[in-house]
CSV table of N, CA, C and O in Angstrom, one decimal:
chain,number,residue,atom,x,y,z
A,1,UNK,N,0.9,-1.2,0.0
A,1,UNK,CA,0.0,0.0,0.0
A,1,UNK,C,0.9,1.2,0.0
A,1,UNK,O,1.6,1.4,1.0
A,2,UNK,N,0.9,2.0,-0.8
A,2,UNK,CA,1.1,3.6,-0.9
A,2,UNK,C,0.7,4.3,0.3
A,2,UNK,O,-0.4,4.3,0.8
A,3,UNK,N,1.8,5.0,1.0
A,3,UNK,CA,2.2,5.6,2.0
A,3,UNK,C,0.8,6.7,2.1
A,3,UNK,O,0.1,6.9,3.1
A,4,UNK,N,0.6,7.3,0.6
A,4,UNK,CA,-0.5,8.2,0.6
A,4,UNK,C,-1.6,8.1,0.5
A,4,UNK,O,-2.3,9.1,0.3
A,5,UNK,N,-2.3,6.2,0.4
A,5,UNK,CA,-3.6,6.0,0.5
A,5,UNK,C,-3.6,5.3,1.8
A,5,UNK,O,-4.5,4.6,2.1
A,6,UNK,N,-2.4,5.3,2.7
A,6,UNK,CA,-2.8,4.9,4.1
A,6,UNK,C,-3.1,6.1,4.5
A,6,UNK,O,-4.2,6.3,5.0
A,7,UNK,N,-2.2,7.2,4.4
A,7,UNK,CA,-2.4,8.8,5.1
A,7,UNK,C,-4.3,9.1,4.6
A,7,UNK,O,-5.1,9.6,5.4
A,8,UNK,N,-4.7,8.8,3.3
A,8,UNK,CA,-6.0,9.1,3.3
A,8,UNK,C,-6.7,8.2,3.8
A,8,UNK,O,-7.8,8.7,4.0
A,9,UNK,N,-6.6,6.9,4.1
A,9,UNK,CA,-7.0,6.4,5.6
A,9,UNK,C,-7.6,6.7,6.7
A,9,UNK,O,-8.6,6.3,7.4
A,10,UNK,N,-6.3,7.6,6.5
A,10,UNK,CA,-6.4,8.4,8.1
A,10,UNK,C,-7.7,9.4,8.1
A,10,UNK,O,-8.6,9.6,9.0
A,11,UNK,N,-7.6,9.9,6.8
A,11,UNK,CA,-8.2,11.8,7.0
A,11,UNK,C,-9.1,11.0,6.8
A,11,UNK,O,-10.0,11.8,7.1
A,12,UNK,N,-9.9,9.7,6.4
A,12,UNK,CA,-11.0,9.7,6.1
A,12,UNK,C,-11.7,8.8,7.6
A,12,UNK,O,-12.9,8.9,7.8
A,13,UNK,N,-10.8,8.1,8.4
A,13,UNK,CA,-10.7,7.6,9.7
A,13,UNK,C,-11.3,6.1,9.0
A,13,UNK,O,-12.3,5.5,9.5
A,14,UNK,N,-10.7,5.7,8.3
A,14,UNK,CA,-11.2,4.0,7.7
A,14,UNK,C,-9.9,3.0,8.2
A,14,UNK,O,-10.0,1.8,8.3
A,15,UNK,N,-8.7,3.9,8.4
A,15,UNK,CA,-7.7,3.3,8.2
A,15,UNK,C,-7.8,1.9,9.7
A,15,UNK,O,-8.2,2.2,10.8
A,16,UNK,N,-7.3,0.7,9.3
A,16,UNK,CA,-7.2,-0.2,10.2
A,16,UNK,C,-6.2,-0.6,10.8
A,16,UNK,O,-5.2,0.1,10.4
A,17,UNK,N,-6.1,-1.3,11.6
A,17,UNK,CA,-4.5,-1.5,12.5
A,17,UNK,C,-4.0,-2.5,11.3
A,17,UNK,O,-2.8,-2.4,10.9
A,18,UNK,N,-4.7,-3.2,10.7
A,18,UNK,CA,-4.1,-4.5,9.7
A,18,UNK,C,-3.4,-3.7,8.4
A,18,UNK,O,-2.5,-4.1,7.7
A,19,UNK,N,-4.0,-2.4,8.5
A,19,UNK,CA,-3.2,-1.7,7.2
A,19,UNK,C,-2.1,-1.0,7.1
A,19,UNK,O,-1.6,-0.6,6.1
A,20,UNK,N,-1.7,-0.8,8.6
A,20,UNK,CA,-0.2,-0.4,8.7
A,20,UNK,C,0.9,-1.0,8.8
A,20,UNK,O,2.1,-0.9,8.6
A,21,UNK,N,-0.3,-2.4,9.6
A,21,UNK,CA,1.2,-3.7,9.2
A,21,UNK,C,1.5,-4.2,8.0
A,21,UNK,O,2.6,-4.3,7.6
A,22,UNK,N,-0.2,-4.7,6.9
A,22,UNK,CA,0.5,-4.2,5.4
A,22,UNK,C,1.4,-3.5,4.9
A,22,UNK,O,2.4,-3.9,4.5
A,23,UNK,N,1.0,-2.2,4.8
A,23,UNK,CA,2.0,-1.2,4.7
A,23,UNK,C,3.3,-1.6,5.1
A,23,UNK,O,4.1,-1.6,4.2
A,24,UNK,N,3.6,-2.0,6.3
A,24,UNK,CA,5.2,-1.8,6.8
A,24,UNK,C,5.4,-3.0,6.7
A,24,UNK,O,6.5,-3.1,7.1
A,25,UNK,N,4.9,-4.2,6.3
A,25,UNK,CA,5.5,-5.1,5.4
A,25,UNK,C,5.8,-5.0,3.8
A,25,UNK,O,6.7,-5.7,3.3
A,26,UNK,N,5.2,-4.2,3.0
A,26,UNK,CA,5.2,-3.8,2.0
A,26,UNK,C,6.7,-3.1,2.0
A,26,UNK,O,7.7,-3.5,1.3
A,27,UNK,N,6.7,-2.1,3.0
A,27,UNK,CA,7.9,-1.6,2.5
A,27,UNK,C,8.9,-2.0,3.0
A,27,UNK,O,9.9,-1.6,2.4
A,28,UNK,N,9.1,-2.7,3.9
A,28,UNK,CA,10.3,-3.9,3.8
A,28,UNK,C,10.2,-4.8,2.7
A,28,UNK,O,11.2,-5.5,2.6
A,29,UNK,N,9.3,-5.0,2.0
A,29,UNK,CA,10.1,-5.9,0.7
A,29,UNK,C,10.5,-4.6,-0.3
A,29,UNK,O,11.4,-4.9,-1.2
A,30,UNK,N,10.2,-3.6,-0.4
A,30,UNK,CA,10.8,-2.4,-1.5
A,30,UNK,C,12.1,-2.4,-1.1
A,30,UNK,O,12.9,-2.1,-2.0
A,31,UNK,N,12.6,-2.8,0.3
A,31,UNK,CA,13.9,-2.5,1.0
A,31,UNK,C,14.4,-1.3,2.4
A,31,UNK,O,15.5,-1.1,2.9
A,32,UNK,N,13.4,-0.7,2.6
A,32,UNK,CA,12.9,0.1,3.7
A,32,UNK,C,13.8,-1.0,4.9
A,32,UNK,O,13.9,-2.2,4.7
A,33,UNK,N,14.3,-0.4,5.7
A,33,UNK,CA,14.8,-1.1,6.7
A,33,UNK,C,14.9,-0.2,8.1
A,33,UNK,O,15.7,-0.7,8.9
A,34,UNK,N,14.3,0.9,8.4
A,34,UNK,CA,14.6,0.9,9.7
A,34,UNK,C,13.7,0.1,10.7
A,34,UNK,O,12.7,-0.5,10.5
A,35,UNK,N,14.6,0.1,12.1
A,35,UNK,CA,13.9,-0.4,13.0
A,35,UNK,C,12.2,-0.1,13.5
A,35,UNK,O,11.4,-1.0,13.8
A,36,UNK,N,12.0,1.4,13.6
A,36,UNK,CA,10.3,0.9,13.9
A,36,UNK,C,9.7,0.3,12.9
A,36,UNK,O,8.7,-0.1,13.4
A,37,UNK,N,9.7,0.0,11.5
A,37,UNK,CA,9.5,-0.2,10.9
A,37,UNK,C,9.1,-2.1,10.6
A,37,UNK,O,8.1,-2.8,10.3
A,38,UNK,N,10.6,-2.3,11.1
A,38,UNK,CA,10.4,-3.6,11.0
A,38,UNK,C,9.3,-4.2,12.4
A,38,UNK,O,8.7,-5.2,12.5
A,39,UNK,N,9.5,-3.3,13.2
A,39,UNK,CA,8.6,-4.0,14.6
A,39,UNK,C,7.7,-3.9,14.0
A,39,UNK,O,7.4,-4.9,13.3
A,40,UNK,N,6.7,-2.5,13.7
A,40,UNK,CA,5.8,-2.9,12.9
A,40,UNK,C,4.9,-4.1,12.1
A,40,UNK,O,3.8,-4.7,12.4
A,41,UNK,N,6.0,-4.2,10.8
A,41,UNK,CA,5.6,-5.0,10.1
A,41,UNK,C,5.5,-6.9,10.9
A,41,UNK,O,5.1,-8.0,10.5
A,42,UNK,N,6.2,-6.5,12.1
A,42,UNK,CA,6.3,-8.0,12.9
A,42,UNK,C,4.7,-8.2,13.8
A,42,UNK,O,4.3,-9.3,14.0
A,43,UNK,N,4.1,-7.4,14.2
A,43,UNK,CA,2.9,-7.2,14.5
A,43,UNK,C,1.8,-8.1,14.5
A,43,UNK,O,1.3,-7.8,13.4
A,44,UNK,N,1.1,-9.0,14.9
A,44,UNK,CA,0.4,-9.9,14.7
A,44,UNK,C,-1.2,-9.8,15.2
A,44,UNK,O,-1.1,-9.4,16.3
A,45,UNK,N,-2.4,-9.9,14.9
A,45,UNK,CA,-3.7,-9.5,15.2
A,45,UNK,C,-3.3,-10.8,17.2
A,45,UNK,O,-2.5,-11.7,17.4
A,46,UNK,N,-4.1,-10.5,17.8
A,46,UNK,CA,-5.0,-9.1,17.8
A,46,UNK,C,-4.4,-8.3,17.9
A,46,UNK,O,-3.5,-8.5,18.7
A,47,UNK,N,-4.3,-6.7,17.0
A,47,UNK,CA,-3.8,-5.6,16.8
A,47,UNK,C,-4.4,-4.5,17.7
A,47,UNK,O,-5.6,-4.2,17.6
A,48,UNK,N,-3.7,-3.9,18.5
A,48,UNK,CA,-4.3,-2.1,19.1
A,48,UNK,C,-3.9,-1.0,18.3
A,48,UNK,O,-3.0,-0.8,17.5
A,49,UNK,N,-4.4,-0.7,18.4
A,49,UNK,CA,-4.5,0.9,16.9
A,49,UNK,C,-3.7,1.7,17.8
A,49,UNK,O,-2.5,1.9,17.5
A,50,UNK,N,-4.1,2.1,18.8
A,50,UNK,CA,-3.1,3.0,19.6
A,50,UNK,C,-1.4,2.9,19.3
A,50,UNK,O,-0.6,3.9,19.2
A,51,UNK,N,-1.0,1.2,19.3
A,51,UNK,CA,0.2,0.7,19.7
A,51,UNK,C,0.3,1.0,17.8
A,51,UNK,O,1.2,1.9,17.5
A,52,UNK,N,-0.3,0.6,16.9
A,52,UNK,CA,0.3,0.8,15.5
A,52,UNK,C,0.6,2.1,15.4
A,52,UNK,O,1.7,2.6,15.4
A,53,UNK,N,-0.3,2.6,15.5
A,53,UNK,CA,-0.8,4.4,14.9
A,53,UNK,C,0.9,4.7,15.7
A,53,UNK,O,1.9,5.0,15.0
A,54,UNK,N,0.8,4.7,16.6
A,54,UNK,CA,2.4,4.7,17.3
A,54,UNK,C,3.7,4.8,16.6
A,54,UNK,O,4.4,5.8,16.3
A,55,UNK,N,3.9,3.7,16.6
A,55,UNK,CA,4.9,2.9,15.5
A,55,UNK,C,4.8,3.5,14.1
A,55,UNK,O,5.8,4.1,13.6
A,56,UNK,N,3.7,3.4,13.6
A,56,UNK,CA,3.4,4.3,12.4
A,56,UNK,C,4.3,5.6,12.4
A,56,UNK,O,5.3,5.7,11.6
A,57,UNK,N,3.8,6.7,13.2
A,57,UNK,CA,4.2,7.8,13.6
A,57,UNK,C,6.1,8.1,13.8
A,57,UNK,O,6.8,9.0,13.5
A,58,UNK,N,6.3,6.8,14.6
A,58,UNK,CA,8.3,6.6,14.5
A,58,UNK,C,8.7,6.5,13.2
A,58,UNK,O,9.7,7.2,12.9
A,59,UNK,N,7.9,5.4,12.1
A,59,UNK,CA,8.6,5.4,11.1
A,59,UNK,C,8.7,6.7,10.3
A,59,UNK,O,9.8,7.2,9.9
A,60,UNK,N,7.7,7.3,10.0
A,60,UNK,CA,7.3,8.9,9.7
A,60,UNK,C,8.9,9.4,10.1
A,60,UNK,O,9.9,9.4,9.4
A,61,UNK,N,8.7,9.7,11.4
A,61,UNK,CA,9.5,10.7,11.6
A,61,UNK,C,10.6,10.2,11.3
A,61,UNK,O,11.5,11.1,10.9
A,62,UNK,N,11.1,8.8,11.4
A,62,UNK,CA,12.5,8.5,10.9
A,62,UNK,C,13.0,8.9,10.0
A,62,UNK,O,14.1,9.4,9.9
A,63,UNK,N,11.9,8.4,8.7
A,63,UNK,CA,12.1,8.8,7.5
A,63,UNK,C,12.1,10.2,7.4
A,63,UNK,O,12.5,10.6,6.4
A,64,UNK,N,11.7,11.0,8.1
A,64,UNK,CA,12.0,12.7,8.0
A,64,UNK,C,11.0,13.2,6.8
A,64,UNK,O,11.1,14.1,6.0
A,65,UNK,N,9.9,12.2,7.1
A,65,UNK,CA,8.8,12.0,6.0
A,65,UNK,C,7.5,13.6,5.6
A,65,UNK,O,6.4,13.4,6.1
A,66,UNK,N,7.5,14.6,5.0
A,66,UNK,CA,6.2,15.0,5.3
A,66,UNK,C,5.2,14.5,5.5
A,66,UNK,O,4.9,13.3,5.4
A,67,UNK,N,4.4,15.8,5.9
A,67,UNK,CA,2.9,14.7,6.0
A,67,UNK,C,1.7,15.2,4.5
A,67,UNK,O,1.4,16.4,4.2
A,68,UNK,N,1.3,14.3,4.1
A,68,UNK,CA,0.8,14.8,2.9
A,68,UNK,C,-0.6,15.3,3.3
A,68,UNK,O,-1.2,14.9,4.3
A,69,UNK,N,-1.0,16.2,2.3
A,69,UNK,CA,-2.4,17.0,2.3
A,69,UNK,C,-3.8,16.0,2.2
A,69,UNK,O,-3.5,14.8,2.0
A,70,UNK,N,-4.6,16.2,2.4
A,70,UNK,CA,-5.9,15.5,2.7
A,70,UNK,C,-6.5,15.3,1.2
A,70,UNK,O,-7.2,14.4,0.8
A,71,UNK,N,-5.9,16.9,0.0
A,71,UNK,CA,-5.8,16.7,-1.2
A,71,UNK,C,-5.0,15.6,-1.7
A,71,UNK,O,-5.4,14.5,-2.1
A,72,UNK,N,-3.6,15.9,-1.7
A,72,UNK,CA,-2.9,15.0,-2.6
A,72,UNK,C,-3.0,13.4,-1.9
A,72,UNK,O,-2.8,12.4,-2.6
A,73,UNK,N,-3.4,13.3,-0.7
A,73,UNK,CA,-4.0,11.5,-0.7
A,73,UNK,C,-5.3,11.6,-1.2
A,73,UNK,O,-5.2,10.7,-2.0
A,74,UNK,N,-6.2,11.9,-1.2
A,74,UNK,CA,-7.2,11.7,-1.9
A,74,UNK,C,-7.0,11.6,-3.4
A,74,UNK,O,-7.7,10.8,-4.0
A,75,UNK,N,-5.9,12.8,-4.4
A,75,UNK,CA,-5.9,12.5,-5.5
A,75,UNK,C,-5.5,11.0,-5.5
A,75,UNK,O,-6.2,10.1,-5.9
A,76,UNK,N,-4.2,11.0,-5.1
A,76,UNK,CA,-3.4,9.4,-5.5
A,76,UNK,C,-4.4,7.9,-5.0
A,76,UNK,O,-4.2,6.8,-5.4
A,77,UNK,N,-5.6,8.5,-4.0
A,77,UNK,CA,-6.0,7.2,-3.6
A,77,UNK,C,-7.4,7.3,-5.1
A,77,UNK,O,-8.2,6.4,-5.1
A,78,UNK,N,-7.4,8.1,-5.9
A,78,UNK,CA,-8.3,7.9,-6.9
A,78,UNK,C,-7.6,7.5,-8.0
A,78,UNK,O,-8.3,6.8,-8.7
A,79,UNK,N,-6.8,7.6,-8.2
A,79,UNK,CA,-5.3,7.2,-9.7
A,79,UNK,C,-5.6,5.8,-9.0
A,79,UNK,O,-6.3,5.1,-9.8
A,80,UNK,N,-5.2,5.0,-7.6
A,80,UNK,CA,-5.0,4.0,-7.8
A,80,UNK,C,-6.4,3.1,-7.5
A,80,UNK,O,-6.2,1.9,-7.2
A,81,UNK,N,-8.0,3.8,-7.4
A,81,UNK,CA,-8.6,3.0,-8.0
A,81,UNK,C,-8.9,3.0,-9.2
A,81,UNK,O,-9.5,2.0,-9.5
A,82,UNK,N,-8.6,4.0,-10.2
A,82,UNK,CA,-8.6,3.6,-11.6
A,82,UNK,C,-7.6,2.8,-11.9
A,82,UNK,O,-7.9,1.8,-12.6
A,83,UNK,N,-6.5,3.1,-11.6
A,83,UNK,CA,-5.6,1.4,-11.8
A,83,UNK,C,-6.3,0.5,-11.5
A,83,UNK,O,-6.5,-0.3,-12.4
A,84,UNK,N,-6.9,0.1,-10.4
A,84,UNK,CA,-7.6,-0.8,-10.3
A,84,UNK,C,-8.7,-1.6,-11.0
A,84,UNK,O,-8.9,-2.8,-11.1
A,85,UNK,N,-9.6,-0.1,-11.5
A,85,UNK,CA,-10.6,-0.9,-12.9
A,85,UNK,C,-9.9,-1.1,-14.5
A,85,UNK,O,-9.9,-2.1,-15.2
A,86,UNK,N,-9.6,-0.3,-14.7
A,86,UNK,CA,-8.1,-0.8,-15.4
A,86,UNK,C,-7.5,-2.3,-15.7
A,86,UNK,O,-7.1,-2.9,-16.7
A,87,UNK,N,-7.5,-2.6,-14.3
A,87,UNK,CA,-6.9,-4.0,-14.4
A,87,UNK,C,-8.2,-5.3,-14.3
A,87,UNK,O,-8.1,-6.6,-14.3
A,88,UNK,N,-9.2,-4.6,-14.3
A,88,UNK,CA,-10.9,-5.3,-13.9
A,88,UNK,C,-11.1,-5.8,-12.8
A,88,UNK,O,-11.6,-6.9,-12.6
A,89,UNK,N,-10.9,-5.2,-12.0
A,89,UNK,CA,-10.9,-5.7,-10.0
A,89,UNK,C,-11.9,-4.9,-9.3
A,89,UNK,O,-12.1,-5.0,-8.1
């Protein structure tokens, strides 16, 4: 998952504890390797949102990440459902 349809996630408050451990397994296989990161992605249900949303927030700042607009995740989370019909899913 794209960093900026988890962030629109957020703004839209849908995002799940299961989608940040996606996420941060996802991007350890791109090759992403800091430490909160990998805890993260080690995470197992039952999941606390408190404890991800957390962890979440370390990797952010590690990466020295901005935080994107409520616009530009919403644009990218619409590009990649048209990718998605696109592909017929």
């Amino acid at each position: 998952m794209d960093t900026t349809i988890l962030y629109y996630k957020r703004y839209e408050g849908k995002a799940k504890p299961i989608d940040y451990v996606t996420w941060a397994y996802q991007k350890l296989t791109e090759g992403s390797s800091v430490n909160s990161l990998k805890i993260l992605a080690s995470f197992r249900e039952p999941l606390n949102q408190f404890e991800v949303e957390d962890y979440f927030q370390r990797v952010i700042k590690e990466w020295e990440m901005p935080v994107p607009t409520h616009e530009e995740c919403a644009k990218a989370y619409l590009y990649h459902l048209l990718r998605q019909i696109r592909r017929g899913r």
